[in-house]
Each structure stands twice: as structure tokens, then as C-alpha cells.
XYZ file of C-alpha atoms in Angstrom:
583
model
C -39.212 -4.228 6.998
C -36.828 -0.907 7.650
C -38.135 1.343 10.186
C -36.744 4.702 8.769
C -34.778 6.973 10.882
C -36.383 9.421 12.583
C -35.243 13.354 12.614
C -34.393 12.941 16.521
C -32.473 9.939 15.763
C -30.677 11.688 12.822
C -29.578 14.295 15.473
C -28.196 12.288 18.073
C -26.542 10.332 15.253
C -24.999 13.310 13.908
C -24.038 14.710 16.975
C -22.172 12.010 17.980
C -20.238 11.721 14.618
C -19.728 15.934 15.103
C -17.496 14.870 18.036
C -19.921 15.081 21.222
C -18.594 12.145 23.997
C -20.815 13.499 27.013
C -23.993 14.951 27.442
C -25.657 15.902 30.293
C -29.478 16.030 31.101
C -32.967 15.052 32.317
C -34.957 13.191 30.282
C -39.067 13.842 29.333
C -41.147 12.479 26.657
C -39.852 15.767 24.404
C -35.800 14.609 24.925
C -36.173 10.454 25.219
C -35.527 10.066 21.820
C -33.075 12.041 20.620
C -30.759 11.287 24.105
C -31.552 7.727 23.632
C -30.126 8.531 20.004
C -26.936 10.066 21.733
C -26.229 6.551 23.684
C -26.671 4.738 21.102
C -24.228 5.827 19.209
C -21.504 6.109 21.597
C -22.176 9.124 24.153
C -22.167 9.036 27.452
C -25.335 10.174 29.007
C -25.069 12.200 32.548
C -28.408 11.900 34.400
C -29.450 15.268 36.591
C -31.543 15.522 39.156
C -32.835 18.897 37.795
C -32.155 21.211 34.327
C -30.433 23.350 36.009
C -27.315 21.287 37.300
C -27.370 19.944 34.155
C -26.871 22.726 32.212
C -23.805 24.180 34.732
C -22.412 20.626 34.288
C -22.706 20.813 30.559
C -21.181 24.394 30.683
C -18.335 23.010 33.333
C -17.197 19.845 31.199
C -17.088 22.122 28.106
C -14.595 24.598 29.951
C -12.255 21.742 31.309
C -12.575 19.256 28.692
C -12.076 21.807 25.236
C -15.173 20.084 24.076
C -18.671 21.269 23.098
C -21.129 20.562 26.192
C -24.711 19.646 25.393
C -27.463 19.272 27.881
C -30.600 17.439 26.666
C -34.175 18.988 27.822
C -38.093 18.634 27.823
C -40.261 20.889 26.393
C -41.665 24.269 28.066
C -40.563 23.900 31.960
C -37.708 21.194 31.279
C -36.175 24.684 29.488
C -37.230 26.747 31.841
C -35.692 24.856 35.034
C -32.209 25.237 32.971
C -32.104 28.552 32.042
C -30.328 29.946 34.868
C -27.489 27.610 34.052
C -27.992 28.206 30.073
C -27.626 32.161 30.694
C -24.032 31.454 32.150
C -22.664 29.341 29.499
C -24.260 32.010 26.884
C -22.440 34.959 29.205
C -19.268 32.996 29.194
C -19.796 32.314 25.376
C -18.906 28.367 26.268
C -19.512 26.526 23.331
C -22.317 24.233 24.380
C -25.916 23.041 22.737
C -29.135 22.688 23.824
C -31.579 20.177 22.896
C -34.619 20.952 23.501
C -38.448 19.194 22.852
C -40.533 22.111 21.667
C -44.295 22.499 21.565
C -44.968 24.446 18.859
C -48.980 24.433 19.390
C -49.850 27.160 21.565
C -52.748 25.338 23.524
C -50.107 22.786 24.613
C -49.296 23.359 28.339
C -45.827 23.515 27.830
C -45.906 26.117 24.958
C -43.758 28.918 25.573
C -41.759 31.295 23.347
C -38.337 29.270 23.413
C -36.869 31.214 21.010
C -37.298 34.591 23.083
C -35.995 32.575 25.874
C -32.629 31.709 24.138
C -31.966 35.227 23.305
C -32.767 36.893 26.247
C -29.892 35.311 28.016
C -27.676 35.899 25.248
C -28.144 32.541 23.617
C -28.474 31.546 19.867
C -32.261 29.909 19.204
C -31.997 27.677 16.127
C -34.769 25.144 14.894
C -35.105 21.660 13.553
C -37.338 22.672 10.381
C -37.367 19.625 8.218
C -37.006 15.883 8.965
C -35.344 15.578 5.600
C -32.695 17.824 6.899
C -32.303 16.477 10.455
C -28.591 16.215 9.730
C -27.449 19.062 7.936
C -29.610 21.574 10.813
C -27.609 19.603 13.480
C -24.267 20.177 12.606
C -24.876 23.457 11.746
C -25.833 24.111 15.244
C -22.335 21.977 16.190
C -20.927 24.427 13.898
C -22.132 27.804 15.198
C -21.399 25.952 18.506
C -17.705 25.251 18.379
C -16.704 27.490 15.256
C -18.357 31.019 16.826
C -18.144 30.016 20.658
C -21.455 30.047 20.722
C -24.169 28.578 23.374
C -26.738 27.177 20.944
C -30.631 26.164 21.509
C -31.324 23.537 19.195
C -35.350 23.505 19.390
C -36.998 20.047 18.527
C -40.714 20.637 17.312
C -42.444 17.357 18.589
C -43.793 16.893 15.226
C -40.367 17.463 12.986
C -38.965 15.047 15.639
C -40.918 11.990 14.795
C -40.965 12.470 11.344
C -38.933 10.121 8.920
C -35.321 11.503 7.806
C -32.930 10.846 5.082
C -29.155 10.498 6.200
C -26.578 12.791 3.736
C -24.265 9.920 4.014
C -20.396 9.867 6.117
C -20.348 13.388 7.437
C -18.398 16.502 6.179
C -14.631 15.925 7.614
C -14.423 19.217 9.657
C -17.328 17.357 11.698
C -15.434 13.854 11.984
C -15.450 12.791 15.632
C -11.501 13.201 15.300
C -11.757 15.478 13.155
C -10.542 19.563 12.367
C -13.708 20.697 14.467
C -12.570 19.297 17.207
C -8.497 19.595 16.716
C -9.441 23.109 16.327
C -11.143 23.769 19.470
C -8.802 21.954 21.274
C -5.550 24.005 19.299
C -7.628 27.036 19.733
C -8.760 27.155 23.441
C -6.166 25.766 25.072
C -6.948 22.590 25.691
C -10.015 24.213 27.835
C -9.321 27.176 27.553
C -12.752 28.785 26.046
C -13.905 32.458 25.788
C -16.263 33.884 28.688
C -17.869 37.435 29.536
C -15.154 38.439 31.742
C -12.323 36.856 28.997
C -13.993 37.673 25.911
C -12.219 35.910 22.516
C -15.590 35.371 20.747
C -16.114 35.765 16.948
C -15.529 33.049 14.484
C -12.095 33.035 14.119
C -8.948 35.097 13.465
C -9.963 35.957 9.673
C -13.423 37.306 10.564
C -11.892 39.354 13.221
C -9.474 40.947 11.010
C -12.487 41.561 8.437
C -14.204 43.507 11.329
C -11.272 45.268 12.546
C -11.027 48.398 10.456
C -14.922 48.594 10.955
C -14.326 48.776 14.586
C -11.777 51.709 14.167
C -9.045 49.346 15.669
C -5.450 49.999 13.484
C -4.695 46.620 10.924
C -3.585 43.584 12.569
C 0.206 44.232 11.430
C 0.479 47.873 12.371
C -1.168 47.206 16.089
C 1.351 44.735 16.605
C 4.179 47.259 15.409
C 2.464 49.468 17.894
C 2.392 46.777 20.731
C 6.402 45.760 20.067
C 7.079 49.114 20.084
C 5.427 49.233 23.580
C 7.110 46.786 24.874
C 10.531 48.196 23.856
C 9.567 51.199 26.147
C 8.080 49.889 29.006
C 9.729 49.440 32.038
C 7.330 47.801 34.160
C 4.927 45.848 32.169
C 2.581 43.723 33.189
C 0.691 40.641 31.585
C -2.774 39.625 32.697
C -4.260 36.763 30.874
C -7.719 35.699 30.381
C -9.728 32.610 29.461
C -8.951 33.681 25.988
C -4.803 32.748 26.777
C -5.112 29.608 28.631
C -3.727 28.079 25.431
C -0.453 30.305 24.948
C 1.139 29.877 28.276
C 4.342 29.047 26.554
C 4.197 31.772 24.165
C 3.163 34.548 26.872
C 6.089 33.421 29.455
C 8.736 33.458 26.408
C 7.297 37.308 25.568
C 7.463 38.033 29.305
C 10.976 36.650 29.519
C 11.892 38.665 26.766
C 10.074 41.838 27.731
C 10.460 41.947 31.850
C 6.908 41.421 32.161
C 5.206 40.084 35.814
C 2.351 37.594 34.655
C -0.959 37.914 36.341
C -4.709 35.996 35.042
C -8.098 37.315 35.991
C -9.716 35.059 37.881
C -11.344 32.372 35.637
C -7.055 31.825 34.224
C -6.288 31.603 37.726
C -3.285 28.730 37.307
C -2.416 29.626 33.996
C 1.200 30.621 34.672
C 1.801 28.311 38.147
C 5.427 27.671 38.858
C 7.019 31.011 37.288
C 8.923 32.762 39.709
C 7.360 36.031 38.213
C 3.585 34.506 38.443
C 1.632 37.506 40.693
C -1.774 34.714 40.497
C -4.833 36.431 39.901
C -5.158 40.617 39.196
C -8.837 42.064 40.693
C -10.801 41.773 44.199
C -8.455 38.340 44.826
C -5.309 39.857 44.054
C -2.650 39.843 47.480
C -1.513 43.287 48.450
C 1.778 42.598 45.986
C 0.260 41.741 43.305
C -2.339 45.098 43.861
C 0.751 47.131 44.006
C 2.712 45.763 41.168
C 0.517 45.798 39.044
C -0.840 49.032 39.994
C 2.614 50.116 39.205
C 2.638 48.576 35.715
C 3.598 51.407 33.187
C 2.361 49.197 30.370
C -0.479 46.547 31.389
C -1.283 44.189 28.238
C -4.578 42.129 28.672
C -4.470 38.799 26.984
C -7.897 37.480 25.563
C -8.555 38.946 28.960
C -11.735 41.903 29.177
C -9.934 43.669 32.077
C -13.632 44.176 33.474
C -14.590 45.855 37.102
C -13.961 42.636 38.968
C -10.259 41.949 37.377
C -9.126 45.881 37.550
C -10.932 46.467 40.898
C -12.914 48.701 38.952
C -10.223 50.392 37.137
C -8.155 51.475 40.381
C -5.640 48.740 39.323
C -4.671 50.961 36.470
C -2.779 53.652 36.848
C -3.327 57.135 34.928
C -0.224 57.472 33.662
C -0.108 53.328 32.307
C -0.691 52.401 28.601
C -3.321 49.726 28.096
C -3.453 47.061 25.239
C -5.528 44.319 24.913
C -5.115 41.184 22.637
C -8.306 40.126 21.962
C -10.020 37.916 18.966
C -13.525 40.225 19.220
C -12.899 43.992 18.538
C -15.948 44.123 20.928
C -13.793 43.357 24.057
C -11.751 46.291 23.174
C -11.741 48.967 25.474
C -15.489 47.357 26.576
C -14.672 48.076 30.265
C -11.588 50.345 30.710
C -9.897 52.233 28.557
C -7.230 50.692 25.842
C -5.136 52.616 24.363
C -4.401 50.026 21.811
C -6.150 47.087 20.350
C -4.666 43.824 18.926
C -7.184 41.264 17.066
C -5.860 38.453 16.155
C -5.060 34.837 18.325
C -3.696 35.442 21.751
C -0.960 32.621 21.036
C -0.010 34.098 17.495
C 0.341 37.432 18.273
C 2.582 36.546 21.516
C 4.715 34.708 19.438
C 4.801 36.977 16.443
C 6.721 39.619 19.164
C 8.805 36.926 20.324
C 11.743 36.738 17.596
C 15.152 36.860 18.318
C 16.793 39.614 20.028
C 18.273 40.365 23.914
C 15.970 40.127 26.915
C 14.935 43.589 28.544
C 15.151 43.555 32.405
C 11.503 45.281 32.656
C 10.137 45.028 35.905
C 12.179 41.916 36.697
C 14.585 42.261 39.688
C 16.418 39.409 42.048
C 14.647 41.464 44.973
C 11.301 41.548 43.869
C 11.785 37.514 42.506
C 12.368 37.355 46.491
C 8.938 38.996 47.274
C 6.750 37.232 45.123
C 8.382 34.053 46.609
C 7.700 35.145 50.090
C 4.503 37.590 49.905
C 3.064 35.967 46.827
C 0.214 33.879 48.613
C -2.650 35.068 50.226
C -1.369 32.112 52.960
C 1.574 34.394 53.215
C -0.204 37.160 54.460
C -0.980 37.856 57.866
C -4.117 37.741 59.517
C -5.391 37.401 63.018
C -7.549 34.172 63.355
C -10.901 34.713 64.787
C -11.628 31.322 65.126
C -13.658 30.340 68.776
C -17.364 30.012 70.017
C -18.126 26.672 67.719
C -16.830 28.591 64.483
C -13.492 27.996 61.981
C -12.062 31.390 60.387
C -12.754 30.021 57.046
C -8.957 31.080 56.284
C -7.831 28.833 58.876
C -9.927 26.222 57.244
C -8.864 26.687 53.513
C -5.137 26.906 54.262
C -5.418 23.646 56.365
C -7.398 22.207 53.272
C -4.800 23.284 50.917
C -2.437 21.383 53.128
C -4.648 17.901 53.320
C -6.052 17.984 49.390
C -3.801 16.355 47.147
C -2.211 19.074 44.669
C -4.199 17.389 41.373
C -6.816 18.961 42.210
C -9.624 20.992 40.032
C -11.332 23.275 42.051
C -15.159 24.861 41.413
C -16.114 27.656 43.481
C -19.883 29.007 43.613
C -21.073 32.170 44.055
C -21.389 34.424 47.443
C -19.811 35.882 50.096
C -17.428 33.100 51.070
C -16.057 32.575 47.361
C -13.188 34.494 47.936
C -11.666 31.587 50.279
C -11.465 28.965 48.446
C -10.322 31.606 45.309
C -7.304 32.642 47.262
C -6.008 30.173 49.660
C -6.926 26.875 47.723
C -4.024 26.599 45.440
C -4.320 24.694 41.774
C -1.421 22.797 39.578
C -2.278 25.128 36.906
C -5.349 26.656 34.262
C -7.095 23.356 34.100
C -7.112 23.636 38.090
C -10.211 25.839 38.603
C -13.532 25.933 37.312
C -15.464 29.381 37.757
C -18.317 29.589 36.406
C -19.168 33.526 37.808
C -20.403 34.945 34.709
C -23.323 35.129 35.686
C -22.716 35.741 39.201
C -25.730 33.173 40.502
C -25.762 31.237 43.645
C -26.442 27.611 43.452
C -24.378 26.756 40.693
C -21.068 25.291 41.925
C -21.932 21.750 43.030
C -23.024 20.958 39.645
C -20.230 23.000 38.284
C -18.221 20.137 40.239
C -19.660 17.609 38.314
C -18.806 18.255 35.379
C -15.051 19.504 36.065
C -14.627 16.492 37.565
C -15.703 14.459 34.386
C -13.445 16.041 32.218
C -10.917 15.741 34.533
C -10.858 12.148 36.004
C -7.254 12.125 37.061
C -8.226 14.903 39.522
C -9.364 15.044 42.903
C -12.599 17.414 42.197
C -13.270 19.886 44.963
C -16.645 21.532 45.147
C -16.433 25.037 47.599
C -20.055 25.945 48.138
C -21.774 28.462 50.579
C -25.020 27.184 52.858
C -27.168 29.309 50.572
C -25.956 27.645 47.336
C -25.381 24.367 48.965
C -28.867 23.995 49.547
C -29.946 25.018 46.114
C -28.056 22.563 44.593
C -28.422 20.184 46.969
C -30.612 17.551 44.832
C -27.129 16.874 42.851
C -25.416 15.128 45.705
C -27.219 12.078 44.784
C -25.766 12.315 41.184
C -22.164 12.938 42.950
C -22.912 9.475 44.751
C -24.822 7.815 41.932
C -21.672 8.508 39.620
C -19.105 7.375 41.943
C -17.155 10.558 42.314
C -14.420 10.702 44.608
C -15.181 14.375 45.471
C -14.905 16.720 48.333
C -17.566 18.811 48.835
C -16.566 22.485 51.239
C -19.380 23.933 52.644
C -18.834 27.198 54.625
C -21.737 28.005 56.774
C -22.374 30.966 58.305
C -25.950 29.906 58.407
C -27.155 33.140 56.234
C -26.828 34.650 52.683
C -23.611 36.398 54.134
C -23.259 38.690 51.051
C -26.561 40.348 51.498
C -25.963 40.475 55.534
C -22.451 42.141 54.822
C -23.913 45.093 52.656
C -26.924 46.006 54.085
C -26.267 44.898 58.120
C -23.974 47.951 58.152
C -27.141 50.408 57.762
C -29.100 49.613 59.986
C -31.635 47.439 57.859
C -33.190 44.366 59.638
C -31.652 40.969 58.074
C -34.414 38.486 59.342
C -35.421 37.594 55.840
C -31.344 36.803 55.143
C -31.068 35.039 58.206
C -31.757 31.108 58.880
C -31.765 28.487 61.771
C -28.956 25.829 61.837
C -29.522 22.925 59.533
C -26.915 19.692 59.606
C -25.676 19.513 56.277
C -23.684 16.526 57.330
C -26.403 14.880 57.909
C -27.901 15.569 55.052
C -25.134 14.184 53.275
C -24.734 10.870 54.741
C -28.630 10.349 53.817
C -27.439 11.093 50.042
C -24.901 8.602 50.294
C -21.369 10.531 51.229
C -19.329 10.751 54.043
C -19.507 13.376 56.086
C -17.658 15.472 58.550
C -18.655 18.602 60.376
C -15.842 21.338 61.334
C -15.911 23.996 63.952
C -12.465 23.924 64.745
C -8.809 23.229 62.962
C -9.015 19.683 65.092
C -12.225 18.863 63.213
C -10.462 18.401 60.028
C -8.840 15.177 61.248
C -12.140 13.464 59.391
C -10.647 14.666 56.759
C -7.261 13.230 56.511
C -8.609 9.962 57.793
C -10.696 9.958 54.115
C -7.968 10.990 52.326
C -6.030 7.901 53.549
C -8.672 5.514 51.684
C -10.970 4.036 49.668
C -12.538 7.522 49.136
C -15.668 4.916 47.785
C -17.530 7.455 48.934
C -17.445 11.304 48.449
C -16.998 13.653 51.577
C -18.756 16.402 52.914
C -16.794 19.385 54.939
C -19.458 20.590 56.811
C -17.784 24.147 57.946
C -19.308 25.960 60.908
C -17.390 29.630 59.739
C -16.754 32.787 61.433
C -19.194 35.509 59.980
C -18.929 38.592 62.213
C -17.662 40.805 58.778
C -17.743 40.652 55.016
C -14.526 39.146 53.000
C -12.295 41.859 51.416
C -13.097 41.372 48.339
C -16.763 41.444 48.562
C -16.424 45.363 49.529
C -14.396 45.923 46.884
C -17.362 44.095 44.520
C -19.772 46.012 46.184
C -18.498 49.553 44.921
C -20.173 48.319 41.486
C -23.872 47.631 42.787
């Protein structure tokens, strides 16, 4: 006798014919079935050690890999435990799904309003109604998933779970596992290259954009890009800063640039995008080097590509001069003008419009000069720019440390970064081969997520040395993931820079006066902490100390490695005053 399918089998079956190869998770009675659905036909299943890693990893391997992410949940507090990590994929519109066991009986313990969750954080709740229609409701959710750019709860009532389905037979072909829905995220998001907050492209495509466009009060597609050709006929010194929304029209931007004059600069999710041009300022914002402040604060025409030119990329608008004109190329009219003014708006695909200006005709000098090629070359690193070390007393300046890092690390690297005062580091001095380099998942802007932001960088990106930069603060909160490092035989190195308090909040409010016992904390030995989960480990106080570290480098690396960084902390990073004159 047949045992028919049941709804949660019919949606990890469709799923994996929609195109999903990883998902990421931690299983309860509510998710067994419909992840054990997932393996068995064909994808790989990431075990977390909590919800919330696996959500960031989810939200991480979607970013790097151009693929949807989907984490798999339990019911009530399986949710719950992930929604810190759901709330950044949603903010970074990464196109990822949730599947999640619900309890729809309200005496059930874990009963809670998931749909209210969802969209508090800016997600889309959807519902498994009918076990007839298991199917169909899944790749719909794939759909408003990869389509809109979406982050998608997929709610499972335990009852429609278990209930018998009917398959609709060989899936639609813009769901085929190598099919348009996936060509089309990869053609459209540069291989990786998906919208977020800070680089908004969301919307459903180029034709719904235009549809919205005259509603928005944003001039036609055609006469905006009249407008913007026109603009950059005039301009003398303009300036390009790209976005998430651009990491897939590097080629088209640099021939526009080469065309135009224009210096190229990314906000700091692109960082990468445009490594090896000789006119490449890295990223514009709070981690931009003096030159590329002053260029681009220079700019008479600044053009933001898929790119919201928000407070943290325009240092709060001082980056833009009065006197500039500001355009932005975005797919959502939304992102328009959402943090600084635009004097012009362009909807429409970041690659097509770039190479709609690019037809034939003579190059324009613009801002380009043989002198200033010279300065970017020499004063275009932060490693270029001098500091005095403050290194002594047990303690590493952590820019001594992350310059001799960015020495030791093998350049195929892809580099994730959490959140807090000693982000800017790694940002700035650890260099990356290019946009598929760095993984910054800063929506959000919550401690705790970068080790499991590793993760899943480094699973969509095997042939990379994954580096995970984490405070002490967000180390330990994340710290139950170093046995899934181990467990899945990553080769990764894992930066911690301790300064044995949450430095941010000791930077801004130490200054007046207030008492910082509650933001203060006793030494704890990560590295030892480490080798218990299974890594090697080395801990740093001095430039000498990171001889542990070439000595892994040399092989097997069969284990990952801990930097345990004992960093200066006597003042707050640059950039974090500059973040703070938003708060």
C-alpha cells in the first residue's frame, strides 16, 4: 500500500525542485518533517546550534551564493530564537524563506501570533492553507522570495502539515532547479549581489518599477536617463558610488566611468566591487580614508548606483556637497531621495541603465588626472595612512593587528564583520579580491551576528579562506556556533578583538561622566574556550604573537583558528563618532 505524501513533504519536495541546494536550521517536532523532506530530495541540511545563527547563516549564504536562503524552524520559541537574525535578512530585503511549524491552537504553549511577528520586522507572513495545495503555496512563497527580494515566513499549521497532498505534477519551468528563477537571480544580483536596507533595489522587477514610476513623481525611464547623460556631459568631477544593488554591473559601471571621468566608490556592503581600478576610492561613509572623504566631497555630480546613499555611506550627508547634483539609479522609486536629497531619479536595472549611457563617443577627462591616479595609488588605503601605534601594557593596536593579518591571510579571502565598536578594523585594513569578498550583514546593526554570518559566507564560497572578525561582546553571543564551525570542517579564522567591554557603549557615554560598570567585564580566555570547541587557538597581545598564526597557515588548517586579540581600548574608532552623530 502507498503512503500518500504529506503537505510537509510536498514542500520540501517542491522546494528543492524551486532551486533550494542549502538550508540551514534546528530541527523540533514542528520542522522534522518538512527538513527531512529537504534532504531527501537533494538539499543539504546545515545543523545550528541555535535559530538565530541559523537564520544569519541562511541570510549570509543567500548574499554570497545569489541563491534563496531558507532556515527551517519549530513552532512558537524555535521562531522566536531566530528573529533577530530574520529582521536582518527582511531589512536587507535578502531573498530568503522561513519554514516554520505553527500552532495554530491558542492553548498550545507555543502559540504565538507568527504572523505579527513576520511583519513587525519587515518580513512577509504567508501560510500553508490546504494540503491539497502544499505545492502550489510553496513556490509561491519561492516566488515572492526570489522574484520581489523578499524575506518570506512560510507558516506550517501542525495540522495542514500532516495532512495528505496531491502533487501538480513536473513543476512550472521558471521554478526548475536550473531553471529562469534561478538564472534570473543570479543575472540579476550579480552573482550575489542582492538588495539590502542600506542598497535598496527591491520591487519585482524592472517593469513593475517603471509602472510605479510616474506614481512616484519620478520623470519616465527614457527622459531620466536623457537627464542623467546630460549630467554626465557636464560634470567635471563625478563620482560613482555603488551599492548592493550594482554588484552585478561592475563592467558596465567602469566602462561609464571610463567614459565619463568618474572616481568609483561602494558603500560599505559593495566594498570590493571595483578592486584593481586605478580610480577605485573603496568604500564612501564613516570607512572612507581622508582621500576618498575629500574627493568625493568634491564630486560636482555624485550618482548612487542601486546604492541608498543613507547616513552611514554619506557621513550623514556631509559627504555631499551643496553645490553637487545627486542621482540615484535605483529599481524601487522608494530608495529615491529616501535619505538625502536626489535631484534626479533613474528606475530601471543598475546594469541596463549604465550601459544604455555607454554608446559610442570620446572619453571625457572628468575628475581623472595622472596626479591624482598617483594619490589613490599611494594614499588610497587606510594601511597607507599614518597613525601612531599605541600598542604596549599586554595590548595590540588593533590596526597593528589587522594590517599584519592582511599580510598573513591569503588574498581569497571572504571576510564577515559583526557589529560594534571594533568593526571598523577589519572594514578598513582587511583587504578583499573583490564584491564577493565581504559579507556585512549591518542592516540591522545587532551584535552577535557575525560568526554565524561566517558560516554561511564560507559555504557559498568554498574556494575561500572565510574570516570571521568578531568583538568579545558578539563573540560570546555567538559563541555556541563554534562547534558547528568545527563540526563542519571549516578551515576558518576566527578575529576576536577584545577590549574586554561593549567598547561602543564605553566610547559614547565614558566621555560624560556616566559610570560604565554595567559595560564593563573581567577577562575571560577565549582561546581557551576555543580549543574546548575543537579549534586551534592563539592568543595575541603583541605583533610577535601572531607567529601562531603563520605557523597555521603553513598546514593542514584541519582545524579552524582562533585569534584571540588582547586590543588597545583607551578611545573610540573614528568612525564610531562619526555614527554616533545619528543616535
Amino acid at each position: 500500500m502507498t503512503v500518500p505524501e504529506t503537505a510537509a513533504a510536498a514542500v520540501g519536495r517542491a522546494l528543492a525542485a524551486g532551486g533550494v541546494r542549502t538550508a540551514f536550521g534546528v530541527v523540533g517536532s514542528g520542522n522534522f518533517h518538512v527538513t527531512n523532506a529537504l534532504v531527501e530530495h537533494g538539499v543539504r541540511f546545515v545543523a545550528a546550534r541555535h535559530e538565530g545563527g541559523a537564520a544569519t547563516m541562511a541570510d549570509a549564504y543567500a548574499r554570497m551564493s545569489g541563491e534563496v536562503g531558507v532556515v527551517t524552524v519549530h513552532q512558537g520559541p524555535g521562531l522566536t530564537n531566530a528573529m533577530t537574525g530574520i529582521a536582518e535578512a527582511a531589512k536587507s530585503r535578502t531573498p530568503m524563506i522561513v519554514l516554520a511549524g505553527e500552532a495554530t491552537d491558542a492553548r498550545s504553549n507555543f502559540h504565538v501570533d507568527q504572523d505579527a511577528l513576520a511583519a513587525a520586522v519587515g518580513a512577509v507572513p504567508m501560510r500553508l492553507t490546504d494540503a491539497a495545495r502544499a505545492e502550489e503555496q510553496a513556490l509561491e512563497a519561492f516566488r515572492v522570495a526570489s522574484r520581489e527580494r523578499r524575506t518570506v515566513l512560510l507558516n506550517l499549521p501542525l495540522d495542514v502539515q500532516s495532512a495528505p497532498s496531491r502533487p501538480l505534477g513536473p513543476a512550472p519551468a521558471v521554478t526548475g532547479a536550473a531553471g529562469p528563477v534561478r538564472s534570473a537571480a543570479r543575472d540579476t544580483t550579480a552573482q550575489s549581489g542582492l538588495a539590502t536596507a542600506d542598497d535598496a533595489t527591491a520591487g519585482s522587477g524592472l517593469a513593475a518599477a517603471d509602472d510605479t514610476a510616474a506614481e512616484s513623481g519620478l520623470a519616465a525611464p527614457d527622459d531620466a536617463t536623457a537627464e542623467l547623460r546630460r549630467l554626465l556631459a557636464g560634470a567635471r568631477r563625478p563620482v560613482f558610488v555603488a551599492g548592493r544593488g550594482a554588484r552585478h554591473a561592475r563592467r558596465e559601471l567602469e566602462a561609464l566611468a571610463d567614459r565619463t571621468g568618474a572616481l568609483l566608490a561602494t558603500s560599505a556592503v559593495a566594498k570590493g566591487l571595483f578592486r584593481g581600478s586605478p580610480w577605485d576610492l573603496d568604500v564612501s561613509g564613516g570607512f572612507a580614508t581622508p582621500l576618498a572623504a575629500e574627493l568625493i566631497r568634491g564630486a560636482d555630480l555624485i550618482v548612487g548606483w542601486g546604492c541608498a546613499l543613507n547616513m552611514w555611506t554619506t557621513r550623514h550627508g556631509t559627504l555631499i556637497a551643496p553645490e553637487a547634483e545627486v542621482v540615484q539609479v535605483d529599481l524601487d522609486p522608494a530608495a529615491v531621495g529616501a535619505h538625502v536629497r536626489a535631484d534626479l531619479g533613474v528606475v530601471g536595472d543598475v546594469r541596463a541603465v549604465a550601459a544604455a549611457l555607454t554608446g559610442p563617443g570620446g572619453a571625457a577627462p572628468g575628475y581623472r588626472s595622472a596626479e591624482l591616479a598617483r594619490r589613490i595609488r599611494d594614499e588610497g588605503r587606510w594601511r597607507a595612512v599614518p597613525y601612531r601605534d599605541e600598542s604596549g601594557a599586554g595590548r595590540i593596536d588593533p590596526r597593528t593587528l589587522t594590517i599584519a593579518l592582511d599580510d598573513l591571510l591569503p588574498s581569497e579571502r571572504v571576510v564577515s564583520v559583526d557589529s560594534g565598536n571594533f568593526m571598523g578594523y577589519p572594514s578598513m585594513f582587511l583587504d578583499v579580491p573583490d564584491a564577493g569578498g565581504f559579507c556585512f550583514t549591518q542592516a540591522f546593526q545587532s551584535v552577535g551576528l557575525g560568526l554565524a554570518t561566517a558560516i554561511g559566507a564560507a559555504l557559498a564560497r568554498p574556494d575561500r579562506l572565510p574570516v570571521a572578525a568578531l568583538g568579545d561582546g558578539g563573540a560570546l553571543m555567538g559563541i555556541a556556533e563554534l562547534e558547528t564551525v568545527v563540526r563542519l570542517g571549516l578551515p576558518m579564522v576566527v578575529v576576536v578583538y577584545d577590549d574586554e567591554a561593549y567598547g561602543a557603549e564605553v566610547h559614547h557615554f565614558g566621555p560624560h561622566g556616566h559610570a560604565l560598570g554595567t559595560v564593563r567585564f573581567p577577562p575571560a580566555d577565549l582561546a581557551a574556550i576555543a580549543r574546548g570547541h575543537g579549534f586551534a587557538a592563539v592568543t595575541v597581545t603583541d605583533a610577535a604573537g601572531l607567529a601562531g598564526v603563520a605557523e597555521w597557515l603553513k598546514g593542514p588548517r584541519d582545524r579552524p583558528l582562533l585569534v584571540h586579540a588582547k586590543i588597545t581600548g583607551e578611545r573610540g574608532s573614528w568612525w564610531l563618532e562619526e555614527a554616533f552623530k545619528g543616535h
